[in-house]
Tab-separated table of C-alpha atoms and ligand atoms in Angstrom:
chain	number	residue	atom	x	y	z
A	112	UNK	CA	2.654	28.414	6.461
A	113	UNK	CA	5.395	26.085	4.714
A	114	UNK	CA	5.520	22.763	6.621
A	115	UNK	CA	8.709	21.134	7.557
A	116	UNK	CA	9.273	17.297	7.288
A	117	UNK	CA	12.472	15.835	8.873
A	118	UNK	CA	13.335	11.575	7.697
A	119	UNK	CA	15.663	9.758	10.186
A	120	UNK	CA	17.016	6.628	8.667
A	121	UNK	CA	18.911	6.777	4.952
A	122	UNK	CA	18.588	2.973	3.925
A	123	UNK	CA	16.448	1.197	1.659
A	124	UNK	CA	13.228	2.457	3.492
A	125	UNK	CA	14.432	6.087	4.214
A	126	UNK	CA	15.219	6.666	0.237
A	127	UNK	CA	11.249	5.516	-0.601
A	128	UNK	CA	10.410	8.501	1.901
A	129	UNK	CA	12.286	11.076	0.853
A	130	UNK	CA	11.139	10.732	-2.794
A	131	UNK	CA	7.651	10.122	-2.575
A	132	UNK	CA	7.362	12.979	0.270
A	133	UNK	CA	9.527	14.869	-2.224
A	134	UNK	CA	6.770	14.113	-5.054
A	135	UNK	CA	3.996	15.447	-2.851
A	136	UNK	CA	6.195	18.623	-1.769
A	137	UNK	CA	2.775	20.556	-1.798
A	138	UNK	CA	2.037	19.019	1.393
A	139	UNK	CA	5.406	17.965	3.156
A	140	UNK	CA	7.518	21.158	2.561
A	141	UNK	CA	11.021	21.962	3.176
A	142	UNK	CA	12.500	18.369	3.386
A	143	UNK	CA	15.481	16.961	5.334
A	144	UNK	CA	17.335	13.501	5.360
A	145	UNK	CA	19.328	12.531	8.378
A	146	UNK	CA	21.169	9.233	9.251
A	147	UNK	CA	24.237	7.891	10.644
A	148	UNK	CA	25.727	8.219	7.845
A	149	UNK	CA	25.738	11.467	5.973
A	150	UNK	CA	26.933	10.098	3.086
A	151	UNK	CA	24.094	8.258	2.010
A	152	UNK	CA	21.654	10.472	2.644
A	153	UNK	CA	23.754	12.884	-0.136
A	154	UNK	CA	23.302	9.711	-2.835
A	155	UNK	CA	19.856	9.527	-2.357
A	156	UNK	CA	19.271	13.575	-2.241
A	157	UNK	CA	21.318	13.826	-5.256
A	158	UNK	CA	19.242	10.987	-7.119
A	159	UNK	CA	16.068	13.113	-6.299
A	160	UNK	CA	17.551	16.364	-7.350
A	161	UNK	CA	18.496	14.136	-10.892
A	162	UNK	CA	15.041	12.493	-11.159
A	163	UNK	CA	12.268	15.096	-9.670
A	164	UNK	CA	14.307	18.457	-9.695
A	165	UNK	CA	13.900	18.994	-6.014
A	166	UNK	CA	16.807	19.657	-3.511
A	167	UNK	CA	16.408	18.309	-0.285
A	168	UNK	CA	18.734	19.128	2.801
A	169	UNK	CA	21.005	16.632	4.176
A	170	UNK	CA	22.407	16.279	7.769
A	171	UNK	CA	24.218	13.779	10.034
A	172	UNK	CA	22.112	12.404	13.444
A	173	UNK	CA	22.978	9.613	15.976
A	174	UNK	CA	19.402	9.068	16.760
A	175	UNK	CA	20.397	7.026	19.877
A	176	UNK	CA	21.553	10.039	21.480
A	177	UNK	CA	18.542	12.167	22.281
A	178	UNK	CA	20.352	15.404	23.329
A	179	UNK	CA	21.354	15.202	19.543
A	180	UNK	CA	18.279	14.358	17.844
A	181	UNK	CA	16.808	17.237	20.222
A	182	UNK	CA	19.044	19.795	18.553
A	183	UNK	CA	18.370	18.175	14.580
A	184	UNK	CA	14.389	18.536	15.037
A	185	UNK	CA	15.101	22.049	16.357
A	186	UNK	CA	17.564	23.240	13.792
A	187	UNK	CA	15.250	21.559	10.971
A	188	UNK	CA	12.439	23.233	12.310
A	189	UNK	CA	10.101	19.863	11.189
A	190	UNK	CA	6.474	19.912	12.428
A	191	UNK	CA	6.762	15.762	11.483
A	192	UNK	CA	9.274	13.186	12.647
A	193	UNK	CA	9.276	10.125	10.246
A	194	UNK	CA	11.648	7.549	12.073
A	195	UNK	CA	12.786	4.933	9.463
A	196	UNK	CA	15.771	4.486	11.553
A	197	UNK	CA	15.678	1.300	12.705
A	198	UNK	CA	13.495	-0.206	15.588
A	199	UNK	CA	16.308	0.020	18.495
A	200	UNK	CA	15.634	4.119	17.818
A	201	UNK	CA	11.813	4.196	18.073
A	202	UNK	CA	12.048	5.103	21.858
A	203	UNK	CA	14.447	7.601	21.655
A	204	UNK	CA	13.033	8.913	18.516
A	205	UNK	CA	9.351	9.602	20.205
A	206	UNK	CA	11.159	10.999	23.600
A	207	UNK	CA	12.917	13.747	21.574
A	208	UNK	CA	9.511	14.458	20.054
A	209	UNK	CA	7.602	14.819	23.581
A	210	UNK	CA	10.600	17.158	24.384
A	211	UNK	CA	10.534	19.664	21.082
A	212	UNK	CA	6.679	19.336	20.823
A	213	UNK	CA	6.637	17.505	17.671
A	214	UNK	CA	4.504	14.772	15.994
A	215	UNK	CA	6.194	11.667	15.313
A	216	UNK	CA	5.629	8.199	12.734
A	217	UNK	CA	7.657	4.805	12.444
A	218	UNK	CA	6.632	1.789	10.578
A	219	UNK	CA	8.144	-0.714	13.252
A	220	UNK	CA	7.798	-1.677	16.728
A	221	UNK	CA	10.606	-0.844	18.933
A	222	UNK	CA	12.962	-3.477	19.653
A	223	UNK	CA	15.550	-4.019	22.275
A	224	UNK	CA	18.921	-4.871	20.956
A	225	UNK	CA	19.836	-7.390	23.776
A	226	UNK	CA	16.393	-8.936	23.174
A	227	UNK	CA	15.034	-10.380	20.027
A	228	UNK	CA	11.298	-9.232	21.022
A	229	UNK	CA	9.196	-6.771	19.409
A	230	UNK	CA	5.603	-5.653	21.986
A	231	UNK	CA	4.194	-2.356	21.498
A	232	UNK	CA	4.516	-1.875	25.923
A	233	UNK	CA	6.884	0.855	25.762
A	234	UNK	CA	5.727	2.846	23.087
A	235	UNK	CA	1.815	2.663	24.140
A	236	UNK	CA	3.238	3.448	27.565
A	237	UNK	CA	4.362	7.007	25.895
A	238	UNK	CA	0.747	7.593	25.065
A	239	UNK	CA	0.364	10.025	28.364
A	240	UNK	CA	3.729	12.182	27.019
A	241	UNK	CA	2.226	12.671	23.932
A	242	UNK	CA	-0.873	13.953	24.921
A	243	UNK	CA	0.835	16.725	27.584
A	244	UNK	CA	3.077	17.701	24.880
A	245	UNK	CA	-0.485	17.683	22.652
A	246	UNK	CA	1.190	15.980	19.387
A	247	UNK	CA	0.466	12.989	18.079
A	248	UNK	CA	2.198	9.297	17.322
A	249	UNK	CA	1.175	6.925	14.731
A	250	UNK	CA	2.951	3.744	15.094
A	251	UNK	CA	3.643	1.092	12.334
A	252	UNK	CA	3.272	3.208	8.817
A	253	UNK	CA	4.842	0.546	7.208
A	254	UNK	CA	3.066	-2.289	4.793
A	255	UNK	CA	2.715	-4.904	7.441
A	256	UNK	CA	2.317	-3.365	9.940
A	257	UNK	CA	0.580	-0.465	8.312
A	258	UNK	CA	-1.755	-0.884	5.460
A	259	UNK	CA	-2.311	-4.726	6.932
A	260	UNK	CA	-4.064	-2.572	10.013
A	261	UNK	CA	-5.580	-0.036	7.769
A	262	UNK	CA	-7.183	-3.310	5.215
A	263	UNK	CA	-8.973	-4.406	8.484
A	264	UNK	CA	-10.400	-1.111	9.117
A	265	UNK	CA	-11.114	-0.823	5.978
A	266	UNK	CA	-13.041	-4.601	6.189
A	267	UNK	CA	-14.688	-3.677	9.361
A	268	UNK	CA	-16.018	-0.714	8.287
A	269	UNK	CA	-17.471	-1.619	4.794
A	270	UNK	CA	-18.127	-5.473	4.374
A	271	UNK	CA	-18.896	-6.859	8.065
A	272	UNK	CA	-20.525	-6.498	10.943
A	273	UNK	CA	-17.874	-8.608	13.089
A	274	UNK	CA	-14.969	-10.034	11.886
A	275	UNK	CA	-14.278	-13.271	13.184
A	276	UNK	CA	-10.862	-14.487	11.609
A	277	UNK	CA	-8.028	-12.862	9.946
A	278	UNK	CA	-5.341	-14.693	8.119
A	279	UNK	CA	-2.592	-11.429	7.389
A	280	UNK	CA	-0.416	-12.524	3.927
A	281	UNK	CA	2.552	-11.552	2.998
A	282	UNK	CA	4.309	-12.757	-0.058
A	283	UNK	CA	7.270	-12.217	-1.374
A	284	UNK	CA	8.095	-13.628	-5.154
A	285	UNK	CA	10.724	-11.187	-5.989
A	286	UNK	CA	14.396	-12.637	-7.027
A	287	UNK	CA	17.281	-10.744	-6.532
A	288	UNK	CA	19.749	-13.189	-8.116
A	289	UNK	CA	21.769	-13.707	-4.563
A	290	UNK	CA	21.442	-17.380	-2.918
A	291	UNK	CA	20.846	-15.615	0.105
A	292	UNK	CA	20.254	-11.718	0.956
A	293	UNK	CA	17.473	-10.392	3.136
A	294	UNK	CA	15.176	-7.278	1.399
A	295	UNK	CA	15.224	-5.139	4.240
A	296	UNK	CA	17.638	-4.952	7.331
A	297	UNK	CA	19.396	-8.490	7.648
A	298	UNK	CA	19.738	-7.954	11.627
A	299	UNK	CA	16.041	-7.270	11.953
A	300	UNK	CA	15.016	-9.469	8.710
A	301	UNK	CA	16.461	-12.599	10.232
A	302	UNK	CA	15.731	-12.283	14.333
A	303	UNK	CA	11.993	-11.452	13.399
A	304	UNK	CA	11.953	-14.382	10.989
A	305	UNK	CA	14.110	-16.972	13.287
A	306	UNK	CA	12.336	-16.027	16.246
A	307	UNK	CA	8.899	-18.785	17.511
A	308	UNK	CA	5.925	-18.467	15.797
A	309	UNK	CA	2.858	-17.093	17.303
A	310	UNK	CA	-0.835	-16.412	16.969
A	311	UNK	CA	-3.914	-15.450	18.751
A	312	UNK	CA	-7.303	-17.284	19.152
A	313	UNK	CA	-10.156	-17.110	21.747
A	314	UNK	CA	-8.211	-15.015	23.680
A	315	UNK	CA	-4.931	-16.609	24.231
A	316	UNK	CA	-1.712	-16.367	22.209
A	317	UNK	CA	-0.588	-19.873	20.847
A	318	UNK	CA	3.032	-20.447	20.595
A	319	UNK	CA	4.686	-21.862	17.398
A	320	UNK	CA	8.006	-23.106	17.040
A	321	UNK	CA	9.857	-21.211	14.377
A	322	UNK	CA	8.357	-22.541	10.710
A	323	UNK	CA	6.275	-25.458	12.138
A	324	UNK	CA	3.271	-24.457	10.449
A	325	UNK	CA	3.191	-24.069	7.151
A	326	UNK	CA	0.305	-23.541	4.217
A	327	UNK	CA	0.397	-23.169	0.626
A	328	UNK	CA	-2.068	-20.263	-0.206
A	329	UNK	CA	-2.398	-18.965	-3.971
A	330	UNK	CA	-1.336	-15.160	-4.369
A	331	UNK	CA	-3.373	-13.282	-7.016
A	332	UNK	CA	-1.041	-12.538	-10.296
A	333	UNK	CA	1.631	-15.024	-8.647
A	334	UNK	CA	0.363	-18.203	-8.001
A	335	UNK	CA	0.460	-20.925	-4.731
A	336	UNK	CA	3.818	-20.418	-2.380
A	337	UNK	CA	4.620	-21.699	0.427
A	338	UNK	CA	3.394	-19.749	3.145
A	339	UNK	CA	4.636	-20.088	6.708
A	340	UNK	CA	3.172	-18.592	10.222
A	341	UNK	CA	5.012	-16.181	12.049
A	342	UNK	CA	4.538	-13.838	14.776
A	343	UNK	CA	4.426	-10.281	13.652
A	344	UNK	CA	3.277	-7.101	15.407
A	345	UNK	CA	0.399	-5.519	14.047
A	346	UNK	CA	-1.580	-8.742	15.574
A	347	UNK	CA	-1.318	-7.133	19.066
A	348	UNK	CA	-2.888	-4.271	18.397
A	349	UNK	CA	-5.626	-5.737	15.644
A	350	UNK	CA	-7.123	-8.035	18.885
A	351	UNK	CA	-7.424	-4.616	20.631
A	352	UNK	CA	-9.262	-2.827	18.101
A	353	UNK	CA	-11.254	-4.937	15.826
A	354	UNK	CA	-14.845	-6.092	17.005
A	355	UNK	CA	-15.669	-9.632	17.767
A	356	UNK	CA	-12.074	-11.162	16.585
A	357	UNK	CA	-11.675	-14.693	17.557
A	358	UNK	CA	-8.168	-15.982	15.836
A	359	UNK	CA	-5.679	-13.596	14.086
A	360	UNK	CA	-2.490	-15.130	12.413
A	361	UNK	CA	0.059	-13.920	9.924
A	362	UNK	CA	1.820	-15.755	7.379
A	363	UNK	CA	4.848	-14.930	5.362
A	364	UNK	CA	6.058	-17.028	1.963
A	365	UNK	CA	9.833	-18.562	2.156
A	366	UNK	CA	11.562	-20.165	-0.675
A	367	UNK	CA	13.594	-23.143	0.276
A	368	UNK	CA	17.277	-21.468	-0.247
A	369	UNK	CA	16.271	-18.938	2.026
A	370	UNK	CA	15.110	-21.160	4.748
A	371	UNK	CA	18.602	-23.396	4.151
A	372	UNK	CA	20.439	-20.795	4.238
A	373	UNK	CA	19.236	-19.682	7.454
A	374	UNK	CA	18.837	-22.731	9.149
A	375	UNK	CA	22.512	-23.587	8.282
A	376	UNK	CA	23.756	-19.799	9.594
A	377	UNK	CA	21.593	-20.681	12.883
A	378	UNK	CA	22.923	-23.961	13.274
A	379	UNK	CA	26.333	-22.788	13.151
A	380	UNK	CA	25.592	-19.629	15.742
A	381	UNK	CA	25.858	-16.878	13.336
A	382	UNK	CA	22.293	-15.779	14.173
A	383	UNK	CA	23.517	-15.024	17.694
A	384	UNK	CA	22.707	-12.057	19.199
A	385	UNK	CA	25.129	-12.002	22.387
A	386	UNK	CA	28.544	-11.021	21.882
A	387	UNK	CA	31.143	-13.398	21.431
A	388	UNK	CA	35.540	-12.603	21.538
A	389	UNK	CA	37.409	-13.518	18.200
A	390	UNK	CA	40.652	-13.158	18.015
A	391	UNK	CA	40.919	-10.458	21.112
A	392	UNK	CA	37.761	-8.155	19.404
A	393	UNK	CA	33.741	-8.361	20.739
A	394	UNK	CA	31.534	-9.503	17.815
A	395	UNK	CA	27.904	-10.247	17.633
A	396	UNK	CA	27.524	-12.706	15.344
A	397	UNK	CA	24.510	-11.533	13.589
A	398	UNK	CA	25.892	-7.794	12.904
A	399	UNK	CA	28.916	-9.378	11.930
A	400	UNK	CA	26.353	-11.176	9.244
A	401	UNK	CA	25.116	-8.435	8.006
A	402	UNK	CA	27.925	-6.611	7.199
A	403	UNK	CA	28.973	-9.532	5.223
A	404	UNK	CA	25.215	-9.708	3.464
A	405	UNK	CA	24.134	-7.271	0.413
A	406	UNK	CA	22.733	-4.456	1.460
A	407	UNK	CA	19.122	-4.374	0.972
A	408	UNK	CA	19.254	-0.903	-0.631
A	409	UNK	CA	21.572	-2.048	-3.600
A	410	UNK	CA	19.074	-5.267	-4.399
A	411	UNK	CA	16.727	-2.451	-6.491
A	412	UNK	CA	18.302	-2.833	-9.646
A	413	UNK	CA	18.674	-6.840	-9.627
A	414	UNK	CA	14.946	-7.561	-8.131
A	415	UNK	CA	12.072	-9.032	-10.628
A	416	UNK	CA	8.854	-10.317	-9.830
A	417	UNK	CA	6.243	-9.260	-7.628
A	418	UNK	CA	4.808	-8.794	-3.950
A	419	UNK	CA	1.508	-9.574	-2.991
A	420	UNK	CA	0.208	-8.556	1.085
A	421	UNK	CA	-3.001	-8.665	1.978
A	422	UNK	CA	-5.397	-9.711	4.189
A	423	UNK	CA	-8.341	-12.424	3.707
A	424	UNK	CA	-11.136	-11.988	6.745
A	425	UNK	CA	-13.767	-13.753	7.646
A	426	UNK	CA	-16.875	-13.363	9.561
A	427	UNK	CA	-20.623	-12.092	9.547
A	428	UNK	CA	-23.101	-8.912	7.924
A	429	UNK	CA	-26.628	-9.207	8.253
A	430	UNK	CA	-26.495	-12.261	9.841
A	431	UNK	CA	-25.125	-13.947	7.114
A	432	UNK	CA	-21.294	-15.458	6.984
A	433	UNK	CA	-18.973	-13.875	4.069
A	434	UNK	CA	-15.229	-13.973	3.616
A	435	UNK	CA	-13.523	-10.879	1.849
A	436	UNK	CA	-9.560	-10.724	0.685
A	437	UNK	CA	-7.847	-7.129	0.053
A	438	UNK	CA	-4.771	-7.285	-1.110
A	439	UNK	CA	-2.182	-5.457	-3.021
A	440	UNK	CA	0.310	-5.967	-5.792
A	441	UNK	CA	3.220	-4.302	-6.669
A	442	UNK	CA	6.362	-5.044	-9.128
A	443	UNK	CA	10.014	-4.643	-8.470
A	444	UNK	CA	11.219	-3.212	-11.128
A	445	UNK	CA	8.521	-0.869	-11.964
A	446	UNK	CA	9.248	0.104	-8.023
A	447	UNK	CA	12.732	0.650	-8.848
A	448	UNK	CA	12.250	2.807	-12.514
A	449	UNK	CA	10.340	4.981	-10.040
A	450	UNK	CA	12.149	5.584	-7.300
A	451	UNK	CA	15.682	3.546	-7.223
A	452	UNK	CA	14.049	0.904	-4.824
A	453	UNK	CA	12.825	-2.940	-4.726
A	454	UNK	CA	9.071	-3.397	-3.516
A	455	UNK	CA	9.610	-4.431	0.211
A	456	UNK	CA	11.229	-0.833	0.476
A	457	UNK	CA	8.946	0.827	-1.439
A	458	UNK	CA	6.014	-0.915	-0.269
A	459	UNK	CA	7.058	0.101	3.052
A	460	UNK	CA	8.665	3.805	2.081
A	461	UNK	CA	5.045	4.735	0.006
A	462	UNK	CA	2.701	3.993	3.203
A	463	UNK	CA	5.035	5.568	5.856
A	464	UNK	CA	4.812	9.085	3.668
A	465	UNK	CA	0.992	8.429	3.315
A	466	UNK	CA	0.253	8.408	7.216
A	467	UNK	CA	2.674	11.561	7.319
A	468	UNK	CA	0.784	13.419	4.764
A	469	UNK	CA	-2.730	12.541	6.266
A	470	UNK	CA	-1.170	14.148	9.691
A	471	UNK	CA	0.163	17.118	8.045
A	472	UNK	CA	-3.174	17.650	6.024
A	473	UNK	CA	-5.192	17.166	9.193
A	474	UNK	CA	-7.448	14.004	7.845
A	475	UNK	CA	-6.150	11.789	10.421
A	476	UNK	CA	-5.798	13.520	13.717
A	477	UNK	CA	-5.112	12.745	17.923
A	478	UNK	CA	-2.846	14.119	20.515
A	479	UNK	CA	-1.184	10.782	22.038
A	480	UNK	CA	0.280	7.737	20.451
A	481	UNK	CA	-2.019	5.706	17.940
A	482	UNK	CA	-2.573	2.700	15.428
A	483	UNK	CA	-3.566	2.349	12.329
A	484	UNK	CA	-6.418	0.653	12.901
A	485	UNK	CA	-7.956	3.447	15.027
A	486	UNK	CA	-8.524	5.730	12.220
A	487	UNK	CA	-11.233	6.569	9.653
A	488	UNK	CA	-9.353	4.188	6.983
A	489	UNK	CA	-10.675	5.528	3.872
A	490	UNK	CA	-8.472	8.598	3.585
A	491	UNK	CA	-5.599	6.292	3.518
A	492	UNK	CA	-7.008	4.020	1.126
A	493	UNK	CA	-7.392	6.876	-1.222
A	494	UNK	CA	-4.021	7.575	-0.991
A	495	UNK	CA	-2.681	4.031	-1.921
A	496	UNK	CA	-4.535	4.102	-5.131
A	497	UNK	CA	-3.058	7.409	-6.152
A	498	UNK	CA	0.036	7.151	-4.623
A	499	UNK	CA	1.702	3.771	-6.362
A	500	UNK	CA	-0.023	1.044	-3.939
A	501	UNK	CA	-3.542	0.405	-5.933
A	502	UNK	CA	-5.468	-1.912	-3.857
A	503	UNK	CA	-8.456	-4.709	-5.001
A	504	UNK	CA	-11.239	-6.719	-3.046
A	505	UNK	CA	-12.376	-10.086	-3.635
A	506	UNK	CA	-15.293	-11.151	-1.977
A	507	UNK	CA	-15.909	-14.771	-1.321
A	508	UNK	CA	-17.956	-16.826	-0.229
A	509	UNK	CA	-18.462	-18.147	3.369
A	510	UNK	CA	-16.758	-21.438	2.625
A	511	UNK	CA	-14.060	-20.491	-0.238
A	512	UNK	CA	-10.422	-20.195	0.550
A	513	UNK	CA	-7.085	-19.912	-0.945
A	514	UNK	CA	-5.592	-22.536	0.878
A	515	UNK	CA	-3.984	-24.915	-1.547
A	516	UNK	CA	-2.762	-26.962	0.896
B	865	NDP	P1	18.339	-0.165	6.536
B	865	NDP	O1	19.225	-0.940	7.428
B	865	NDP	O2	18.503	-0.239	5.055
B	865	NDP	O3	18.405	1.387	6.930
B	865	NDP	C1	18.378	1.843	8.258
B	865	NDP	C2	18.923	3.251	8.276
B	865	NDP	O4	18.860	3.732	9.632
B	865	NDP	C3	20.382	3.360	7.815
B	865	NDP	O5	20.512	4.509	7.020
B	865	NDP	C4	21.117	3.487	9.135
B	865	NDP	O6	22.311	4.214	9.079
B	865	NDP	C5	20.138	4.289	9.938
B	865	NDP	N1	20.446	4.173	11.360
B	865	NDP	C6	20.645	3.028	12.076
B	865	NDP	N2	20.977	3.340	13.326
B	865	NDP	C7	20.987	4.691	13.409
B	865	NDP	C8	21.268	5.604	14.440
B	865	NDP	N3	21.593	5.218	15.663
B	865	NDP	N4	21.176	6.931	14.154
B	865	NDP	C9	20.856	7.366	12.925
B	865	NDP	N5	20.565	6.538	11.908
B	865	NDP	C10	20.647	5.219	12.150
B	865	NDP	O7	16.840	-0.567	6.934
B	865	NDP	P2	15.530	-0.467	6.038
B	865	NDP	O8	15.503	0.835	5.311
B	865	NDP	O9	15.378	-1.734	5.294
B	865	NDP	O10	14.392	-0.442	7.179
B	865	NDP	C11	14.087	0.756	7.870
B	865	NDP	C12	12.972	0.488	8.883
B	865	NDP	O11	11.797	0.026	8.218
B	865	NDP	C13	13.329	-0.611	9.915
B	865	NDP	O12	12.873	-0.184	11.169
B	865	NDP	C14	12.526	-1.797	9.457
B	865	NDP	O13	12.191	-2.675	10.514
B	865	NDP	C15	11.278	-1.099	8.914
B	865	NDP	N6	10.495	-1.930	7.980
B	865	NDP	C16	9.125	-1.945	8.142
B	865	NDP	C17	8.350	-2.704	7.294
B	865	NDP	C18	6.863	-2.642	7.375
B	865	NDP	O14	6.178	-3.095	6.461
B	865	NDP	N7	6.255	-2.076	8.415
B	865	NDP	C19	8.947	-3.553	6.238
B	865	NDP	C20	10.366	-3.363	6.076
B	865	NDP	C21	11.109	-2.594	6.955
B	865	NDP	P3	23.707	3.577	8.530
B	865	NDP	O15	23.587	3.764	7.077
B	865	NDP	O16	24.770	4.366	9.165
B	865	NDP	O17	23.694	2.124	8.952
């Protein structure tokens, strides 16, 4: 029987989905698009009825309202929910899917908007829901998290026999022109990147303040950047799931008008996240900042250079020590000539569809709410190579590194 696909969120991430699940059609169906605002999810359906010659249906949701996004799965008939709404909707997102029986993807950890925190409690704590209403969750489809979980998997399974280390890297050499704009949402962008540091070792998480620890590593087909440890998500579920960890920490490159920039609109309070009265009105600073910041989806056309995210593990196989770095490379433009997008949307937009198709084909299947990480990771890996994410491996030796500096 035709499947039925339904995409909540119409930004910079929701447009990747909806035209790569539109280029695999075989698989995901009768397609619809449905955001806040209508309007944009008509642009983007009209650019993939112009570029692939496939109409897609359109359709307006408040996906905080779950009464409402109980009635859009129903009416759209979807056997998959992919939520790139934002994170603040991931709980009401899965809840309508417990309710209507249906399965259910995001690629970010739900957030509370009072609280700049991101922990996968609540939505592991949904795992029991799932499995009565026998459908299944796969949480973080993005890049990182996402294919950062799937690359240890993948590491685990074919080079060692325990890991011991994992240094996650994300790099970002793309320029959009702008002194300062953020390449996905600004409100999420900047409290995830103003927020402490954090990492894990020997069993205890290690807190950071925000950029105090910073390493220049050298990106394959880029070149050193500086490189700066954050906390980031996927690490709490990695130390669950991957055999004999002992440290796990993530690092993310900055240039220095970004970091300026920021560090000015902090010092100043517009990174607040509390509402304050101007002028008679409630604002919170930081939405007020990102209506005032490009929007990520309109940086496609201006963005050159590359992104490089990968991971470089350490640890043991057959007794003897090895490092190994997978990573992946992908170019702006040649993002956007494909499907109207920069690389941090499509890099996210291209593995959100992948986990969706693997559910709808049956390769990667559960009833109750799941990570990466906990599936066979080949399948996916496949599906990067053909689907506009190739992949490489470097293997190393036990001593080599990256670190410049
Ligand atoms: P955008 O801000 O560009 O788009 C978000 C979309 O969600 C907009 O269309 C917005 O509607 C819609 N939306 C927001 N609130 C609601 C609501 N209540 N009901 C219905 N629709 C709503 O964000 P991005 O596309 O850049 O990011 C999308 C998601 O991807 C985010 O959760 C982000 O954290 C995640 N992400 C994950 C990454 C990864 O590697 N795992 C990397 C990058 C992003 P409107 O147009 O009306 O504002």
């Amino acid at each position: 029987m035709n499947k039925k696909t339904l995409i909540i969120g119409a930004g910079g991430v929701g447009n990747v989905v909806a035209f790569k699940c539109a280029m695999n059609s075989d698989t995901f169906g009768d397609i619809t698009l449905a955001s806040r605002t209508v309007s944009k999810c008509e642009t983007i359906a009209k650019n993939i009825q112009e570029k692939i010659g496939l109409h897609i249906q359109t359709a307006s949701v408040d996906a905080d309202s779950i009464p409402e996004l109980i009635d859009m799965i129903q009416s759209s008939g979807a056997d998959i929910v992919i939520n790139v709404a934002l994170p603040y909707q991931d709980l009401t997102i899965m809840d309508a899917c417990t309710q209507t029986g249906v399965n259910y993807l995001d690629t970010a950890n739900y957030e509370h908007p009072d609280t700049a925190k991101f922990e996968y409690k609540e939505q592991w704590a949904r795992d029991e829901a799932f499995k009565k209403s026998n459908i299944m969750g796969l949480l973080g489809s993005g890049f990182d998290p996402g294919v950062t979980n799937v690359f240890c998997a993948y590491a685990q399974k074919h080079y060692f026999d325990e890991i011991h280390t994992i240094d996650i890297l994300d790099c970002n050499a793309g320029d959009h022109g702008y002194p300062f704009a953020t390449n996905f949402n600004p409100e999420i962008n900047l409290r995830e990147v103003s927020a402490k540091g954090r990492y894990w070792e020997q069993g205890k998480w290690i807190e950071t303040d925000p950029m105090e620890i910073k390493q220049i590593w050298d990106y394959p087909e880029i070149g050193p950047k500086d490189s700066y440890l954050l906390y980031h998500e996927e690490m709490e579920s990695l130390i669950k799931h991957i055999k004999g960890l002992k440290r796990i920490r993530f690092f993310m490159t900055f240039g220095e008008s970004y970091l300026t920039h920021m560090k000015c609109l902090e010092n100043v309070g517009m990174l607040g996240i509390k509402e304050v009265e101007h002028k008679g009105m409630k604002i919170v600073p930081l939405e007020f900042l990102a209506t005032l910041l490009p929007d990520p989806a309109s940086l496609g056309s201006r963005t050159k250079g590359k992104t490089n995210i990968g991971i470089f593990a350490k640890g043991i196989k057959g007794g003897e020590e090895k490092t190994v770095y997978i990573y992946q490379v992908s170019d702006h433009e040649k993002c956007y000539a494909e499907v109207l997008s920069q690389g941090v949307s499509y890099t996210t937009g291209v593995p959100a569809m992948i986990g969706a198709k693997l559910i709808l084909e049956g390769k990667w299947q559960g009833k109750g709410v799941f990570n990466m990480e906990e599936f066979d990771p080949d399948p996916f890996m496949d599906e990067l190579n053909v689907q506009g994410l190739p992949w490489k491996v470097i293997e190393l030796g036990a001593n080599e590194t990256r670190i410049v500096d």
